[in-house]
Amino acid sequence: MSRRSFELVPTVDDLTYVREHFAVPGHTAVVMTMGALHDGHATLVRTAREHVGRDGFVVVTVFVNPLQFGKGEDLDRYPRTLEADLKVAEQAGADVVFAPAVEEVYPGGEPQVRISAGPMGERLEGASRPGHFDGMLTVVAKLLHLTRPDVAFFGQKDAQQLALIRRMVRDLNFGVEIVGVPTVREDDGLALSSRNRYLSPQERCTALALPRALFAGRDRHAAQEALRARAREVPSTRARAEALSAIGESRAAADAHAVAKAVPGGPSAVRAAARLVLDEAARLDPPLVLDYLALVDPSDFTEIGDDFTGEAVLAVAAKVGRTRLIDNIPLTFGAAS
């Protein structure tokens, strides 16, 4: 295999050989997937290629990890499209696709020693899917050891997964940089997901409530931040107040000030705006069945209060028919005064 060729490697021994002969120290990247690749995955691979450069080395892993599927989840139903995945990976700039069998990754059966996701792994997705994050972190740790990258790329659509991987890497001193890549959306706003293919046309119409809810929360947040900014323009002296009053500005400034003070930071209003959209979708046919709507601190995925300042994540999970979908957007609270 020459450095610029593309190859499928199905075994750990093959991967080890390729890595030792062709990986570029300081310029090796990995993109981990469960297959059924779409443009969101392709964006990760393209970003990895740009990061390591033309002469760097990009590995894509394709492995449907049984450890992160619970009882009654769609392990057997999960799409497996390796031939198409290879084309997507190659066109996006990968050098190697590592697509092992389950027996190759877990040669002794299910591993007795696993990574624990801790308290963060028991919230939101972890509460809905017990053990999911332990299984995810275990396979990510194994794949990081096997591929030995300098940098690994993950999508921000799986925000809690990304946060836990970053925490594992930091807490356990993995020598790898973790980079989050923004969510890729379809033209109608639905976040790209391998599970979207399960949706019927009618179910897809209902599922669009997820991004619409997030965008409604984002828009409410933007409006509140604009009011907060306007409130900071309220005159600090009587003379300036009288001057603004003469041109009809004091009422607007006072109103903005009152609104900003009424909802400090605005997380409650953001949640309310998003929930309104989701409540309406629950009455559709087919209905959206909400699992959770949460506005959380990305450092530990606990709910934020109205006095919170800093980066936050507005996250939602719901089922439409038999298909469970997740989505999120980042928000920043407390603009500098």
Coordinates of C-alpha atoms in Angstrom, one line a residue:
M1 CA 0.0 0.0 0.0
S2 CA 1.4 3.4 -1.0
R3 CA 0.8 6.3 1.3
R4 CA -1.9 7.9 -0.9
S5 CA -3.8 4.6 -1.7
F6 CA -7.0 3.7 0.0
E7 CA -7.6 0.4 1.8
L8 CA -10.1 -1.5 3.9
V9 CA -8.5 -3.3 6.8
P10 CA -10.7 -5.8 8.7
T11 CA -8.3 -7.1 11.4
V12 CA -6.3 -5.6 14.3
D13 CA -3.1 -7.1 12.8
D14 CA -3.8 -5.4 9.4
L15 CA -4.5 -2.1 11.2
T16 CA -1.3 -2.5 13.2
Y17 CA 0.8 -3.1 10.1
V18 CA -0.7 -0.2 8.2
R19 CA -0.4 2.2 11.2
E20 CA 3.3 1.2 11.7
H21 CA 4.2 1.6 8.1
F22 CA 2.1 4.6 6.9
A23 CA 0.9 6.7 9.9
V24 CA 2.5 10.1 10.1
P25 CA 3.8 11.1 13.6
G26 CA 2.0 14.2 14.7
H27 CA -0.4 14.1 11.7
T28 CA -2.6 11.1 12.3
A29 CA -6.4 11.4 12.7
V30 CA -9.3 9.1 13.4
V31 CA -13.0 9.4 12.8
M32 CA -15.0 6.8 14.6
T33 CA -18.4 5.7 13.2
M34 CA -20.9 2.9 13.3
G35 CA -21.2 3.0 9.5
A36 CA -24.2 4.0 7.4
L37 CA -22.1 7.0 6.5
H38 CA -23.8 10.2 5.4
D39 CA -22.6 13.8 4.7
G40 CA -22.2 14.4 8.4
H41 CA -19.6 11.7 8.6
A42 CA -18.1 12.9 5.4
T43 CA -17.7 16.4 6.9
L44 CA -15.8 14.8 9.9
V45 CA -13.5 13.0 7.5
R46 CA -12.9 16.2 5.4
T47 CA -12.2 18.1 8.5
A48 CA -9.7 15.5 9.7
R49 CA -8.0 15.6 6.3
E50 CA -7.7 19.4 6.4
H51 CA -6.3 19.2 9.9
V52 CA -3.5 16.7 9.2
G53 CA -2.8 17.9 5.7
R54 CA -2.3 16.2 2.4
D55 CA 0.5 14.0 3.7
G56 CA -1.2 13.1 7.0
F57 CA -3.0 9.9 7.8
V58 CA -6.7 9.6 8.3
V59 CA -8.3 6.4 9.7
V60 CA -12.1 5.9 9.6
T61 CA -13.5 3.2 11.9
V62 CA -16.7 1.4 11.0
F63 CA -18.0 -0.7 13.9
V64 CA -21.5 -1.3 15.2
N65 CA -20.6 -1.7 18.9
P66 CA -23.0 -4.1 20.7
L67 CA -22.0 -2.8 24.1
Q68 CA -23.8 0.5 23.7
F69 CA -27.1 -1.0 22.6
G70 CA -29.5 -1.9 25.4
K71 CA -32.3 -4.4 25.5
G72 CA -35.0 -3.6 22.9
E73 CA -32.8 -1.2 21.0
D74 CA -32.1 -1.4 17.3
L75 CA -28.8 -3.3 17.2
D76 CA -30.1 -5.9 14.7
R77 CA -32.0 -3.2 12.8
Y78 CA -29.1 -0.7 12.6
P79 CA -28.1 -0.2 9.0
R80 CA -24.9 -1.9 7.7
T81 CA -23.8 -0.5 4.4
L82 CA -20.1 -1.1 4.2
E83 CA -19.7 -1.0 0.4
A84 CA -21.3 2.4 0.3
D85 CA -19.4 3.5 3.4
L86 CA -16.1 2.8 1.7
K87 CA -17.0 5.1 -1.2
V88 CA -18.0 7.9 1.2
A89 CA -14.8 7.6 3.3
E90 CA -12.5 7.4 0.3
Q91 CA -14.1 10.4 -1.5
A92 CA -14.0 12.5 1.8
G93 CA -10.2 11.8 2.1
A94 CA -9.7 8.8 4.3
D95 CA -6.6 6.6 3.9
V96 CA -7.9 3.6 5.7
V97 CA -11.3 2.2 6.8
F98 CA -10.9 -0.2 9.8
A99 CA -14.1 -2.3 9.8
P100 CA -13.6 -5.2 12.2
A101 CA -16.0 -8.0 13.1
V102 CA -17.3 -8.1 16.7
E103 CA -15.0 -11.0 17.4
E104 CA -12.0 -9.0 16.4
V105 CA -12.8 -6.2 18.8
Y106 CA -13.9 -8.4 21.6
P107 CA -12.0 -11.7 21.1
G108 CA -12.8 -13.0 24.5
G109 CA -16.5 -12.1 24.3
E110 CA -17.9 -9.1 26.2
P111 CA -15.1 -7.5 28.1
Q112 CA -15.0 -8.0 31.9
V113 CA -13.2 -4.6 32.4
R114 CA -14.9 -1.6 31.0
I115 CA -14.8 2.2 31.2
S116 CA -17.4 3.7 33.5
A117 CA -19.0 7.0 32.4
G118 CA -19.6 8.0 36.0
P119 CA -22.4 10.4 37.1
M120 CA -22.4 12.4 33.8
G121 CA -23.1 9.2 32.0
E122 CA -26.3 8.6 34.1
R123 CA -28.0 11.8 33.0
L124 CA -30.2 12.5 29.9
E125 CA -29.1 9.9 27.3
G126 CA -27.7 7.8 30.1
A127 CA -30.9 7.8 32.1
S128 CA -32.9 6.8 28.9
R129 CA -30.3 4.2 27.8
P130 CA -28.6 2.7 30.9
G131 CA -25.1 1.4 30.3
H132 CA -25.0 3.1 26.8
F133 CA -22.1 5.4 27.7
D134 CA -20.1 2.8 29.5
G135 CA -20.2 0.7 26.3
M136 CA -19.4 3.7 24.1
L137 CA -16.4 4.8 26.2
T138 CA -15.1 1.3 26.3
V139 CA -15.0 0.9 22.5
V140 CA -13.7 4.5 22.0
A141 CA -10.9 3.7 24.4
K142 CA -10.0 0.5 22.6
L143 CA -10.1 2.2 19.2
L144 CA -7.9 5.0 20.4
H145 CA -5.4 2.5 21.6
L146 CA -5.6 0.6 18.3
T147 CA -5.4 3.5 15.9
R148 CA -3.1 5.7 18.1
P149 CA -4.1 9.0 16.6
D150 CA -2.8 12.5 17.4
V151 CA -6.3 13.9 17.0
A152 CA -9.8 12.4 16.9
F153 CA -12.9 14.1 15.4
F154 CA -16.5 13.6 16.7
G155 CA -19.8 15.3 15.8
Q156 CA -21.4 17.9 18.1
K157 CA -24.8 16.3 17.4
D158 CA -23.9 13.7 20.0
A159 CA -23.0 16.4 22.5
Q160 CA -23.1 14.3 25.7
Q161 CA -21.0 11.6 24.0
L162 CA -18.5 14.3 23.0
A163 CA -18.4 15.7 26.5
L164 CA -17.8 12.3 28.0
I165 CA -15.0 11.4 25.6
R166 CA -13.3 14.6 26.4
R167 CA -13.7 13.9 30.1
M168 CA -12.3 10.4 29.7
V169 CA -9.3 11.6 27.7
R170 CA -8.6 14.2 30.3
D171 CA -9.2 12.1 33.4
L172 CA -7.3 9.1 32.2
N173 CA -4.4 11.0 30.5
F174 CA -5.0 9.8 26.9
G175 CA -2.4 11.5 24.7
V176 CA -4.9 12.6 22.0
E177 CA -6.7 15.8 21.1
I178 CA -10.5 15.6 20.8
V179 CA -12.1 18.0 18.3
G180 CA -15.9 18.6 18.0
V181 CA -17.3 19.3 14.6
P182 CA -20.6 21.3 14.2
T183 CA -23.8 19.4 13.4
V184 CA -24.6 19.0 9.7
R185 CA -28.3 19.5 8.9
E186 CA -30.4 18.6 5.9
D187 CA -32.2 21.3 4.0
D188 CA -35.3 21.1 6.2
G189 CA -33.2 21.5 9.3
L190 CA -33.2 17.9 10.5
A191 CA -29.8 16.9 11.9
L192 CA -28.2 14.2 9.7
S193 CA -28.4 10.8 11.3
S194 CA -28.3 7.2 10.2
R195 CA -31.7 6.7 11.8
N196 CA -33.4 9.3 9.6
R197 CA -33.8 6.7 6.9
Y198 CA -36.3 4.8 9.2
L199 CA -38.7 7.8 9.1
S200 CA -41.8 7.7 6.8
P201 CA -42.6 11.0 5.1
Q202 CA -45.3 11.7 7.7
E203 CA -43.0 10.8 10.6
R204 CA -40.3 13.0 9.1
C205 CA -42.8 16.0 9.2
T206 CA -43.3 15.3 12.9
A207 CA -39.6 14.9 13.5
L208 CA -38.9 18.4 12.2
A209 CA -40.3 19.6 15.5
L210 CA -36.9 18.8 17.1
P211 CA -34.8 21.4 15.2
R212 CA -37.8 23.8 15.2
A213 CA -37.9 23.6 19.0
L214 CA -34.2 24.2 19.3
F215 CA -34.3 27.1 16.9
A216 CA -37.3 28.6 18.8
G217 CA -35.2 28.5 22.0
R218 CA -32.2 30.0 20.2
D219 CA -34.4 32.8 18.8
R220 CA -35.8 33.6 22.2
H221 CA -32.3 33.6 23.6
A222 CA -31.1 36.0 20.9
A223 CA -34.1 38.3 21.5
Q224 CA -33.3 38.4 25.2
E225 CA -29.7 39.0 24.7
A226 CA -30.6 41.9 22.4
L227 CA -32.8 43.3 25.2
R228 CA -30.0 42.9 27.7
A229 CA -27.7 44.8 25.4
R230 CA -30.3 47.5 25.0
A231 CA -30.8 47.7 28.8
R232 CA -27.1 48.5 29.2
E233 CA -27.8 51.6 27.2
V234 CA -30.2 53.0 29.8
P235 CA -28.9 56.4 30.8
S236 CA -27.0 56.6 34.0
T237 CA -27.7 60.3 34.8
R238 CA -30.8 62.3 35.0
A239 CA -29.5 64.7 32.4
R240 CA -29.0 61.9 29.9
A241 CA -32.4 60.5 30.7
E242 CA -34.1 63.8 30.0
A243 CA -32.2 64.1 26.8
L244 CA -33.3 60.7 25.6
S245 CA -36.8 61.4 26.8
A246 CA -36.9 64.4 24.5
I247 CA -36.4 62.2 21.5
G248 CA -38.7 59.4 22.7
E249 CA -36.0 56.9 23.6
S250 CA -36.4 56.6 27.4
R251 CA -39.5 54.4 27.3
A252 CA -37.8 51.9 25.0
A253 CA -34.8 51.8 27.2
A254 CA -36.8 51.4 30.3
D255 CA -38.9 48.6 28.8
A256 CA -35.8 46.8 27.7
H257 CA -34.3 47.2 31.1
A258 CA -37.4 45.8 32.8
V259 CA -37.5 42.8 30.5
A260 CA -33.9 42.0 31.0
K261 CA -34.2 42.2 34.8
A262 CA -37.3 40.1 34.8
V263 CA -35.6 37.1 33.2
P264 CA -31.9 37.2 34.3
G265 CA -30.0 35.1 31.7
G266 CA -33.2 33.8 30.3
P267 CA -32.8 30.0 30.5
S268 CA -36.4 29.5 31.7
A269 CA -37.7 31.4 28.8
V270 CA -35.5 29.5 26.4
R271 CA -36.9 26.2 27.7
A272 CA -40.4 27.5 27.5
A273 CA -40.1 28.6 23.9
A274 CA -38.7 25.2 22.9
R275 CA -41.3 23.2 24.9
L276 CA -44.1 25.1 23.2
V277 CA -43.1 23.7 19.8
L278 CA -42.6 20.2 21.2
D279 CA -46.0 20.3 23.0
E280 CA -47.7 21.1 19.6
A281 CA -45.8 18.2 17.9
A282 CA -47.2 15.8 20.6
R283 CA -50.6 16.4 19.1
L284 CA -49.6 15.6 15.5
D285 CA -50.3 12.3 13.7
P286 CA -48.0 10.5 14.2
P287 CA -47.2 12.3 17.5
L288 CA -43.8 13.2 18.8
V289 CA -43.1 11.4 22.1
L290 CA -40.7 13.6 24.1
D291 CA -38.0 11.9 26.1
Y292 CA -36.3 15.0 27.5
L293 CA -35.7 18.7 26.8
A294 CA -32.8 20.0 28.8
L295 CA -30.7 23.1 29.0
V296 CA -27.4 22.0 30.5
D297 CA -23.9 22.9 31.5
P298 CA -21.7 21.0 29.0
S299 CA -19.1 20.3 31.6
D300 CA -21.3 17.9 33.5
F301 CA -24.7 17.9 31.8
T302 CA -26.6 19.3 34.8
E303 CA -29.5 21.7 34.3
I304 CA -28.5 25.4 34.5
G305 CA -30.3 28.0 36.5
D306 CA -31.5 31.5 35.5
D307 CA -28.3 33.0 37.0
F308 CA -26.0 30.9 34.8
T309 CA -23.4 32.5 32.6
G310 CA -21.2 30.8 30.0
E311 CA -21.6 28.1 27.4
A312 CA -24.7 25.9 27.5
V313 CA -26.3 23.2 25.4
L314 CA -30.0 23.0 24.6
A315 CA -30.7 19.3 24.0
V316 CA -33.7 17.3 23.0
A317 CA -34.5 13.6 22.5
A318 CA -37.8 12.1 21.3
K319 CA -39.4 9.2 19.5
V320 CA -41.4 9.4 16.3
G321 CA -42.9 6.0 15.5
R322 CA -40.2 3.5 16.3
T323 CA -37.3 5.9 15.7
R324 CA -35.5 7.7 18.5
L325 CA -33.8 11.0 17.5
I326 CA -31.6 13.4 19.4
D327 CA -30.5 17.0 18.6
N328 CA -28.9 20.0 20.3
I329 CA -27.6 23.5 19.8
P330 CA -25.0 25.5 21.8
L331 CA -25.9 28.8 23.5
T332 CA -24.0 31.3 25.4
F333 CA -25.5 33.1 28.4
G334 CA -24.4 36.3 30.0
A335 CA -22.9 38.6 27.3
A336 CA -20.2 40.8 28.7
S337 CA -21.5 44.2 30.0

